[in-house]
Amino acid sequence: MSRTLSEYDSKQLLREYGVATVSEHLAADADAAVARATRIGFPAVLKLCGAAIAHKTERDLVRLGLADAAAVRAAATELLARRRPEDGDAQLLVQAMVRGRRELIVGLVRDAQFGPCVMLGMGGILAEAMRDVVFRMAPLTLQDAREMLAEIKAAHLLDAFRGEPAVDRDALANILVAVGRIGVERETVASLDINPLIVAGATAIAVDALVEIADA
Amino acid sequence: MNNLVERFRPLFYPRGIVITGVSAHPGKFGFASLHNLLCHGYEGEIFPVNRDGAEVLDRPTCRDVAEIPSGRADLAFLCTPAVANIENLLACARIGVRAAFVVSGGYSEAGEEGAAAERELVKVARDLGILLAGPNGQGLVSTAVKMCAQIVPPYPPPGRISAVSQSGNILSSYMNYGQLTGIGFSKGVSAGNGASLGLGDYIEYFAEDPDTAVGLAYLEGLRDGRDFVQRAMACTRRKPLVLLKGGVTSRGQKAASSHTGSLASNDRIFSGICRQAGIARAETVEEAYEVAATFATQPLPRGNRVVILTAAGGWGVLCADACVRAGLDLIALPEDLRARIDAVLPARWSRNNPVDMAGGETRETIPELLDCIAAHEGVDAVIYLGLGIQAAQAHVMKSSPYYPGHGLDRIADFHERQDRRYAEAATAASARHAKPVLCATELVYTDRAYGNSAPLAVAESGRLCYPSAHRAVNALAHLCAYAAYRRARENE
C-alpha cells in the first residue's frame, strides 16, 4: 500500500535535503492565512493542503495571485468550504507567488531493474505531451546531474532567456543530486514529483511537490 | 597476476579442451564443435568424448571423461544432454578441468524442471570450483589460441574487440561483420542462459583483459540492473563498451500514479543510464559492430572539432550536415591551416570546411593534405571522403575493349596505386598525430565485384572503411562522446 504526503510535508522532506522551496506556511483558518500572507507579502498563493489531497488543480483547490488581505480572506473561506470529509485534517497552505517563465519537472521513480532513478524534464502544461525528459540512476554525481541539464532537448532554455538570466546550473544540478540521495537514503519514498520547479531569476525553486510513501 | 584474468584463463586460454557428446553424425552439435575447433587450428589439445568410442573426423575418441589424462585439459565443452552433465562435470573436475561451457539446452529456457536442473548445475560447478558458462549457449571463440569452440561457423580474424551476447546469432552477426571487414576479435562468447556467468561478469573481465581494447555486448534482460551498471562502469573507466539492447519496446509503460512514473519508459531510463555509465549504445547490429570496430582501431579524439576532406562537393555537404546533427564541431578553418592548404591546392578549392579539393588534387596532394590537417592543433578528427574514385576509373579502363593499349594499362595502374596511397596516408596521418581519421566510400561494396584498391588498402592498414559518410560520422560521434565522458571524470 502507498500513501502520499501532503504538499507541505513533501516539501519539508525536500527542505531537509537542501532543495530550495517556495516560502510557505500552514494556516488553520482564514485569520491565520491572512496573517501569514501579510508577512510573506502579496501577491500570495493559497491552497488546500492535506495528506489525502493529491490532485489540487483537478479539484480547484488552488488560488493564485491573491493581491491583498481581502482576497486572501475570501479565498480562504472558499477553499475551507470545499473540504470533504475524506480529506482528513486539511489545512490552508499560504505561499509566496513565484514568478518565472521556465518550468521544470524533477522526479524520482523506483525502476524494477535499476532501483531509484532521477528524472529531469521540461515542465508546464505541455510536459507530458513533449516528453522531453532524461533519467539517471541514483546516486548521481554532480557531473551526472550537469550532463542531464545538457541532455534535455530544451537545454537552451536554461541559458539566458527572454530577459531572464541563465539558470544557476550548479544549484539546479544539486537539486538532482539531492533527489537521488532521497532515493538512496529514504527507502520508503516510492516516488517523488517536483512539479513545477520554477526558475525564478536564476534560481530553481520547488513550488509544488508530491511524495508517495510505500508502507511496508 | 590479476584475479579476474586468472579466473577466466581456463575459459578463454585453455591448454586443452574436453568435448562431450561428440558424434559421428555431421548434423550434431557434438560433431560441429569438434570440426570447428579442428579446422580453425586450435593450438591446445582436444579430447573428444564419444559414448561408443567411435572415430570421428579421423580422430580417436574416449568413451569416458575418466580416460583423459589428468592436468591436460582446462575447459570442458559440454554437448551432452542435460541429464548427463552433472556426471560429466564431476568427471571433468577429477581430471583438472577448471571451466565449462555448456551448449546443452533443456535448462531454464525449458520450464520449471529445466530451471531446477540449471540451479543444480550451478551449484555443482560452484562446489567443484568450475567456472560455468551457458547453458544453452552457442559457444565461444578466442583468437589468441585459435579456439573456435562453437556449434556455428563464424570465426573472426584476430583483433581487439571482445564480445558477449545474450543471443547466439547476434554474436554470429558481430563476428560475420568481423570477417567481412577484417576488424577482428579477441574473444566472443554466447552467454546462453547466463546461469552463473552473466553479461556483467564477462564485461568486468573484458575490462581487465589486456587483449581486449573494446567490449561489445548484446543485452536482452538483466537479473540485477544496478549490479550490471556497476560492472559496466568498471569497464568504461578503462576502455569503451558498446551495447546493443533488444526488447526495449516490448514491456510498455508501467501504470503509474506520479508524473515521473508516467514519463519513465524502460527505454528512457535505460538510455539515461547508458550515458551515465559511459556506454556507447547502438540501435542496430551494424552500428554496434562499426562503433566497436572504430574504438578498436582509431585513437580517441581529444575534442570534437572535425575537418572534412572531400574530393567533390555533394559528399562533403551531406557529411557536414551529418556532423552538425551529431553535435560534432565542424570548425571554421583556422587561418594558418587555410594558408597551408592554399599552398597545395589550386585557387578553386572551397577555402573552408569541408575542404573540397574540387578536382584540384595532383599526385602528392591528398597525402599532404591529410597530414597537415591531422597535424593542426585545432583539429581533433578528420573525415576523408571520395577515396576510390581513381581506382574505380581504373576498373572501367581495365574492363574496356581498348585496354591495355592507348596507355590505359599505365594510367589504370597509376590510379590504383594512388588510391592505395591515399588510404595508407589516412592511416599514417592518424597514427602519426594520434587522432581519428575516418575514410568513407560506398566503393567498399565493390569487394565482391572487383575489389577497389582504396577500401582494400584501408582494410589492409587495419582500419574500417565506412560505407557512407553518415556511418563514419556516427562512429566518430560515439568516439567523441566517450572521450568527453572520460575527460569529465578524469579527476574522480
PDB file of N, CA and C in Angstrom, chain B residues 189-245:
ATOM      1  N   VAL B 189      31.725 -14.599 -26.907  1.00  0.00           N
ATOM      2  CA  VAL B 189      31.091 -15.645 -26.106  1.00  0.00           C
ATOM      3  C   VAL B 189      29.583 -15.456 -26.100  1.00  0.00           C
ATOM      4  N   SER B 190      28.910 -16.565 -26.293  1.00  0.00           N
ATOM      5  CA  SER B 190      27.461 -16.580 -26.212  1.00  0.00           C
ATOM      6  C   SER B 190      27.106 -16.935 -24.769  1.00  0.00           C
ATOM      7  N   ALA B 191      26.455 -16.017 -24.082  1.00  0.00           N
ATOM      8  CA  ALA B 191      26.218 -16.201 -22.640  1.00  0.00           C
ATOM      9  C   ALA B 191      25.167 -17.263 -22.361  1.00  0.00           C
ATOM     10  N   GLY B 192      24.394 -17.650 -23.371  1.00  0.00           N
ATOM     11  CA  GLY B 192      23.341 -18.638 -23.153  1.00  0.00           C
ATOM     12  C   GLY B 192      22.380 -18.155 -22.086  1.00  0.00           C
ATOM     13  N   ASN B 193      22.003 -19.061 -21.202  1.00  0.00           N
ATOM     14  CA  ASN B 193      21.085 -18.661 -20.133  1.00  0.00           C
ATOM     15  C   ASN B 193      21.777 -17.840 -19.043  1.00  0.00           C
ATOM     16  N   GLY B 194      23.082 -17.779 -19.102  1.00  0.00           N
ATOM     17  CA  GLY B 194      23.817 -16.982 -18.115  1.00  0.00           C
ATOM     18  C   GLY B 194      23.566 -17.428 -16.692  1.00  0.00           C
ATOM     19  N   ALA B 195      23.465 -18.740 -16.510  1.00  0.00           N
ATOM     20  CA  ALA B 195      23.091 -19.265 -15.194  1.00  0.00           C
ATOM     21  C   ALA B 195      24.056 -18.821 -14.111  1.00  0.00           C
ATOM     22  N   SER B 196      25.333 -18.853 -14.437  1.00  0.00           N
ATOM     23  CA  SER B 196      26.328 -18.457 -13.450  1.00  0.00           C
ATOM     24  C   SER B 196      27.026 -17.175 -13.904  1.00  0.00           C
ATOM     25  N   LEU B 197      27.652 -17.220 -15.070  1.00  0.00           N
ATOM     26  CA  LEU B 197      28.308 -16.033 -15.606  1.00  0.00           C
ATOM     27  C   LEU B 197      27.301 -15.235 -16.437  1.00  0.00           C
ATOM     28  N   GLY B 198      27.038 -14.010 -16.011  1.00  0.00           N
ATOM     29  CA  GLY B 198      26.134 -13.137 -16.761  1.00  0.00           C
ATOM     30  C   GLY B 198      26.922 -12.124 -17.557  1.00  0.00           C
ATOM     31  N   LEU B 199      26.187 -11.313 -18.291  1.00  0.00           N
ATOM     32  CA  LEU B 199      26.805 -10.296 -19.135  1.00  0.00           C
ATOM     33  C   LEU B 199      27.798  -9.429 -18.352  1.00  0.00           C
ATOM     34  N   GLY B 200      27.382  -9.033 -17.159  1.00  0.00           N
ATOM     35  CA  GLY B 200      28.217  -8.155 -16.346  1.00  0.00           C
ATOM     36  C   GLY B 200      29.550  -8.798 -15.981  1.00  0.00           C
ATOM     37  N   ASP B 201      29.531 -10.116 -15.743  1.00  0.00           N
ATOM     38  CA  ASP B 201      30.773 -10.817 -15.392  1.00  0.00           C
ATOM     39  C   ASP B 201      31.766 -10.779 -16.549  1.00  0.00           C
ATOM     40  N   TYR B 202      31.260 -11.061 -17.748  1.00  0.00           N
ATOM     41  CA  TYR B 202      32.157 -11.052 -18.906  1.00  0.00           C
ATOM     42  C   TYR B 202      32.694  -9.643 -19.156  1.00  0.00           C
ATOM     43  N   ILE B 203      31.821  -8.647 -19.012  1.00  0.00           N
ATOM     44  CA  ILE B 203      32.239  -7.266 -19.267  1.00  0.00           C
ATOM     45  C   ILE B 203      33.307  -6.843 -18.266  1.00  0.00           C
ATOM     46  N   GLU B 204      33.101  -7.235 -17.017  1.00  0.00           N
ATOM     47  CA  GLU B 204      34.092  -6.928 -15.977  1.00  0.00           C
ATOM     48  C   GLU B 204      35.441  -7.573 -16.324  1.00  0.00           C
ATOM     49  N   TYR B 205      35.371  -8.777 -16.844  1.00  0.00           N
ATOM     50  CA  TYR B 205      36.600  -9.462 -17.252  1.00  0.00           C
ATOM     51  C   TYR B 205      37.253  -8.758 -18.443  1.00  0.00           C
ATOM     52  N   PHE B 206      36.444  -8.398 -19.443  1.00  0.00           N
ATOM     53  CA  PHE B 206      36.997  -7.707 -20.614  1.00  0.00           C
ATOM     54  C   PHE B 206      37.746  -6.440 -20.177  1.00  0.00           C
ATOM     55  N   ALA B 207      37.192  -5.779 -19.156  1.00  0.00           N
ATOM     56  CA  ALA B 207      37.833  -4.545 -18.676  1.00  0.00           C
ATOM     57  C   ALA B 207      39.251  -4.819 -18.202  1.00  0.00           C
ATOM     58  N   GLU B 208      39.467  -5.999 -17.624  1.00  0.00           N
ATOM     59  CA  GLU B 208      40.789  -6.347 -17.071  1.00  0.00           C
ATOM     60  C   GLU B 208      41.688  -7.027 -18.097  1.00  0.00           C
ATOM     61  N   ASP B 209      41.074  -7.593 -19.118  1.00  0.00           N
ATOM     62  CA  ASP B 209      41.809  -8.425 -20.067  1.00  0.00           C
ATOM     63  C   ASP B 209      42.726  -7.575 -20.959  1.00  0.00           C
ATOM     64  N   PRO B 210      44.025  -7.809 -20.894  1.00  0.00           N
ATOM     65  CA  PRO B 210      44.932  -6.965 -21.689  1.00  0.00           C
ATOM     66  C   PRO B 210      44.762  -7.139 -23.204  1.00  0.00           C
ATOM     67  N   ASP B 211      44.165  -8.244 -23.648  1.00  0.00           N
ATOM     68  CA  ASP B 211      43.984  -8.445 -25.088  1.00  0.00           C
ATOM     69  C   ASP B 211      42.743  -7.744 -25.642  1.00  0.00           C
ATOM     70  N   THR B 212      41.925  -7.192 -24.757  1.00  0.00           N
ATOM     71  CA  THR B 212      40.688  -6.532 -25.190  1.00  0.00           C
ATOM     72  C   THR B 212      40.864  -5.016 -25.170  1.00  0.00           C
ATOM     73  N   ALA B 213      40.529  -4.384 -26.293  1.00  0.00           N
ATOM     74  CA  ALA B 213      40.570  -2.916 -26.341  1.00  0.00           C
ATOM     75  C   ALA B 213      39.176  -2.322 -26.179  1.00  0.00           C
ATOM     76  N   VAL B 214      38.163  -3.076 -26.581  1.00  0.00           N
ATOM     77  CA  VAL B 214      36.789  -2.581 -26.507  1.00  0.00           C
ATOM     78  C   VAL B 214      35.840  -3.756 -26.264  1.00  0.00           C
ATOM     79  N   GLY B 215      34.856  -3.542 -25.412  1.00  0.00           N
ATOM     80  CA  GLY B 215      33.829  -4.546 -25.159  1.00  0.00           C
ATOM     81  C   GLY B 215      32.627  -4.289 -26.061  1.00  0.00           C
ATOM     82  N   LEU B 216      32.005  -5.373 -26.480  1.00  0.00           N
ATOM     83  CA  LEU B 216      30.822  -5.271 -27.347  1.00  0.00           C
ATOM     84  C   LEU B 216      29.796  -6.251 -26.791  1.00  0.00           C
ATOM     85  N   ALA B 217      28.581  -5.769 -26.551  1.00  0.00           N
ATOM     86  CA  ALA B 217      27.609  -6.647 -25.898  1.00  0.00           C
ATOM     87  C   ALA B 217      26.250  -6.559 -26.571  1.00  0.00           C
ATOM     88  N   TYR B 218      25.527  -7.658 -26.483  1.00  0.00           N
ATOM     89  CA  TYR B 218      24.112  -7.652 -26.841  1.00  0.00           C
ATOM     90  C   TYR B 218      23.342  -8.100 -25.616  1.00  0.00           C
ATOM     91  N   LEU B 219      22.377  -7.276 -25.248  1.00  0.00           N
ATOM     92  CA  LEU B 219      21.658  -7.481 -24.000  1.00  0.00           C
ATOM     93  C   LEU B 219      20.152  -7.536 -24.249  1.00  0.00           C
ATOM     94  N   GLU B 220      19.504  -8.507 -23.609  1.00  0.00           N
ATOM     95  CA  GLU B 220      18.036  -8.500 -23.640  1.00  0.00           C
ATOM     96  C   GLU B 220      17.461  -8.277 -22.253  1.00  0.00           C
ATOM     97  N   GLY B 221      17.961  -9.003 -21.293  1.00  0.00           N
ATOM     98  CA  GLY B 221      17.409  -8.840 -19.950  1.00  0.00           C
ATOM     99  C   GLY B 221      18.483  -8.952 -18.891  1.00  0.00           C
ATOM    100  N   LEU B 222      18.225  -8.345 -17.743  1.00  0.00           N
ATOM    101  CA  LEU B 222      19.187  -8.368 -16.648  1.00  0.00           C
ATOM    102  C   LEU B 222      18.516  -8.895 -15.397  1.00  0.00           C
ATOM    103  N   ARG B 223      19.286  -9.670 -14.618  1.00  0.00           N
ATOM    104  CA  ARG B 223      18.742 -10.095 -13.325  1.00  0.00           C
ATOM    105  C   ARG B 223      18.862  -8.966 -12.315  1.00  0.00           C
ATOM    106  N   ASP B 224      19.972  -8.239 -12.376  1.00  0.00           N
ATOM    107  CA  ASP B 224      20.211  -7.176 -11.411  1.00  0.00           C
ATOM    108  C   ASP B 224      20.793  -5.966 -12.147  1.00  0.00           C
ATOM    109  N   GLY B 225      19.910  -5.021 -12.446  1.00  0.00           N
ATOM    110  CA  GLY B 225      20.302  -3.872 -13.253  1.00  0.00           C
ATOM    111  C   GLY B 225      21.390  -3.040 -12.594  1.00  0.00           C
ATOM    112  N   ARG B 226      21.278  -2.828 -11.299  1.00  0.00           N
ATOM    113  CA  ARG B 226      22.257  -1.967 -10.615  1.00  0.00           C
ATOM    114  C   ARG B 226      23.643  -2.602 -10.609  1.00  0.00           C
ATOM    115  N   ASP B 227      23.667  -3.908 -10.405  1.00  0.00           N
ATOM    116  CA  ASP B 227      24.941  -4.622 -10.433  1.00  0.00           C
ATOM    117  C   ASP B 227      25.569  -4.528 -11.823  1.00  0.00           C
ATOM    118  N   PHE B 228      24.732  -4.674 -12.848  1.00  0.00           N
ATOM    119  CA  PHE B 228      25.247  -4.575 -14.219  1.00  0.00           C
ATOM    120  C   PHE B 228      25.864  -3.199 -14.467  1.00  0.00           C
ATOM    121  N   VAL B 229      25.169  -2.151 -14.026  1.00  0.00           N
ATOM    122  CA  VAL B 229      25.667  -0.793 -14.254  1.00  0.00           C
ATOM    123  C   VAL B 229      27.021  -0.596 -13.570  1.00  0.00           C
ATOM    124  N   GLN B 230      27.162  -1.126 -12.349  1.00  0.00           N
ATOM    125  CA  GLN B 230      28.441  -1.015 -11.641  1.00  0.00           C
ATOM    126  C   GLN B 230      29.574  -1.662 -12.441  1.00  0.00           C
ATOM    127  N   ARG B 231      29.296  -2.838 -12.977  1.00  0.00           N
ATOM    128  CA  ARG B 231      30.336  -3.552 -13.729  1.00  0.00           C
ATOM    129  C   ARG B 231      30.626  -2.862 -15.057  1.00  0.00           C
ATOM    130  N   ALA B 232      29.557  -2.357 -15.691  1.00  0.00           N
ATOM    131  CA  ALA B 232      29.756  -1.636 -16.953  1.00  0.00           C
ATOM    132  C   ALA B 232      30.622  -0.402 -16.709  1.00  0.00           C
ATOM    133  N   MET B 233      30.377   0.274 -15.577  1.00  0.00           N
ATOM    134  CA  MET B 233      31.178   1.461 -15.258  1.00  0.00           C
ATOM    135  C   MET B 233      32.625   1.075 -14.983  1.00  0.00           C
ATOM    136  N   ALA B 234      32.824  -0.086 -14.356  1.00  0.00           N
ATOM    137  CA  ALA B 234      34.189  -0.543 -14.113  1.00  0.00           C
ATOM    138  C   ALA B 234      34.905  -0.720 -15.449  1.00  0.00           C
ATOM    139  N   CYS B 235      34.139  -1.095 -16.476  1.00  0.00           N
ATOM    140  CA  CYS B 235      34.727  -1.250 -17.807  1.00  0.00           C
ATOM    141  C   CYS B 235      35.002   0.113 -18.431  1.00  0.00           C
ATOM    142  N   THR B 236      33.993   0.990 -18.446  1.00  0.00           N
ATOM    143  CA  THR B 236      34.153   2.247 -19.193  1.00  0.00           C
ATOM    144  C   THR B 236      35.159   3.188 -18.539  1.00  0.00           C
ATOM    145  N   ARG B 237      35.477   2.973 -17.276  1.00  0.00           N
ATOM    146  CA  ARG B 237      36.547   3.767 -16.675  1.00  0.00           C
ATOM    147  C   ARG B 237      37.882   3.464 -17.346  1.00  0.00           C
ATOM    148  N   ARG B 238      37.994   2.274 -17.940  1.00  0.00           N
ATOM    149  CA  ARG B 238      39.268   1.862 -18.533  1.00  0.00           C
ATOM    150  C   ARG B 238      39.224   1.753 -20.044  1.00  0.00           C
ATOM    151  N   LYS B 239      38.104   1.209 -20.585  1.00  0.00           N
ATOM    152  CA  LYS B 239      38.020   1.039 -22.023  1.00  0.00           C
ATOM    153  C   LYS B 239      36.562   1.129 -22.468  1.00  0.00           C
ATOM    154  N   PRO B 240      36.335   1.417 -23.737  1.00  0.00           N
ATOM    155  CA  PRO B 240      34.957   1.620 -24.189  1.00  0.00           C
ATOM    156  C   PRO B 240      34.132   0.328 -24.181  1.00  0.00           C
ATOM    157  N   LEU B 241      32.840   0.518 -24.020  1.00  0.00           N
ATOM    158  CA  LEU B 241      31.893  -0.591 -24.057  1.00  0.00           C
ATOM    159  C   LEU B 241      30.742  -0.187 -24.984  1.00  0.00           C
ATOM    160  N   VAL B 242      30.509  -1.003 -26.008  1.00  0.00           N
ATOM    161  CA  VAL B 242      29.427  -0.744 -26.962  1.00  0.00           C
ATOM    162  C   VAL B 242      28.310  -1.736 -26.671  1.00  0.00           C
ATOM    163  N   LEU B 243      27.098  -1.232 -26.626  1.00  0.00           N
ATOM    164  CA  LEU B 243      25.990  -2.086 -26.202  1.00  0.00           C
ATOM    165  C   LEU B 243      24.799  -1.945 -27.142  1.00  0.00           C
ATOM    166  N   LEU B 244      24.273  -3.087 -27.531  1.00  0.00           N
ATOM    167  CA  LEU B 244      23.029  -3.135 -28.287  1.00  0.00           C
ATOM    168  C   LEU B 244      22.003  -3.777 -27.370  1.00  0.00           C
ATOM    169  N   LYS B 245      20.842  -3.128 -27.239  1.00  0.00           N
ATOM    170  CA  LYS B 245      19.820  -3.643 -26.319  1.00  0.00           C
ATOM    171  C   LYS B 245      18.611  -4.059 -27.121  1.00  0.00           C
TER     172      LYS B 245
END
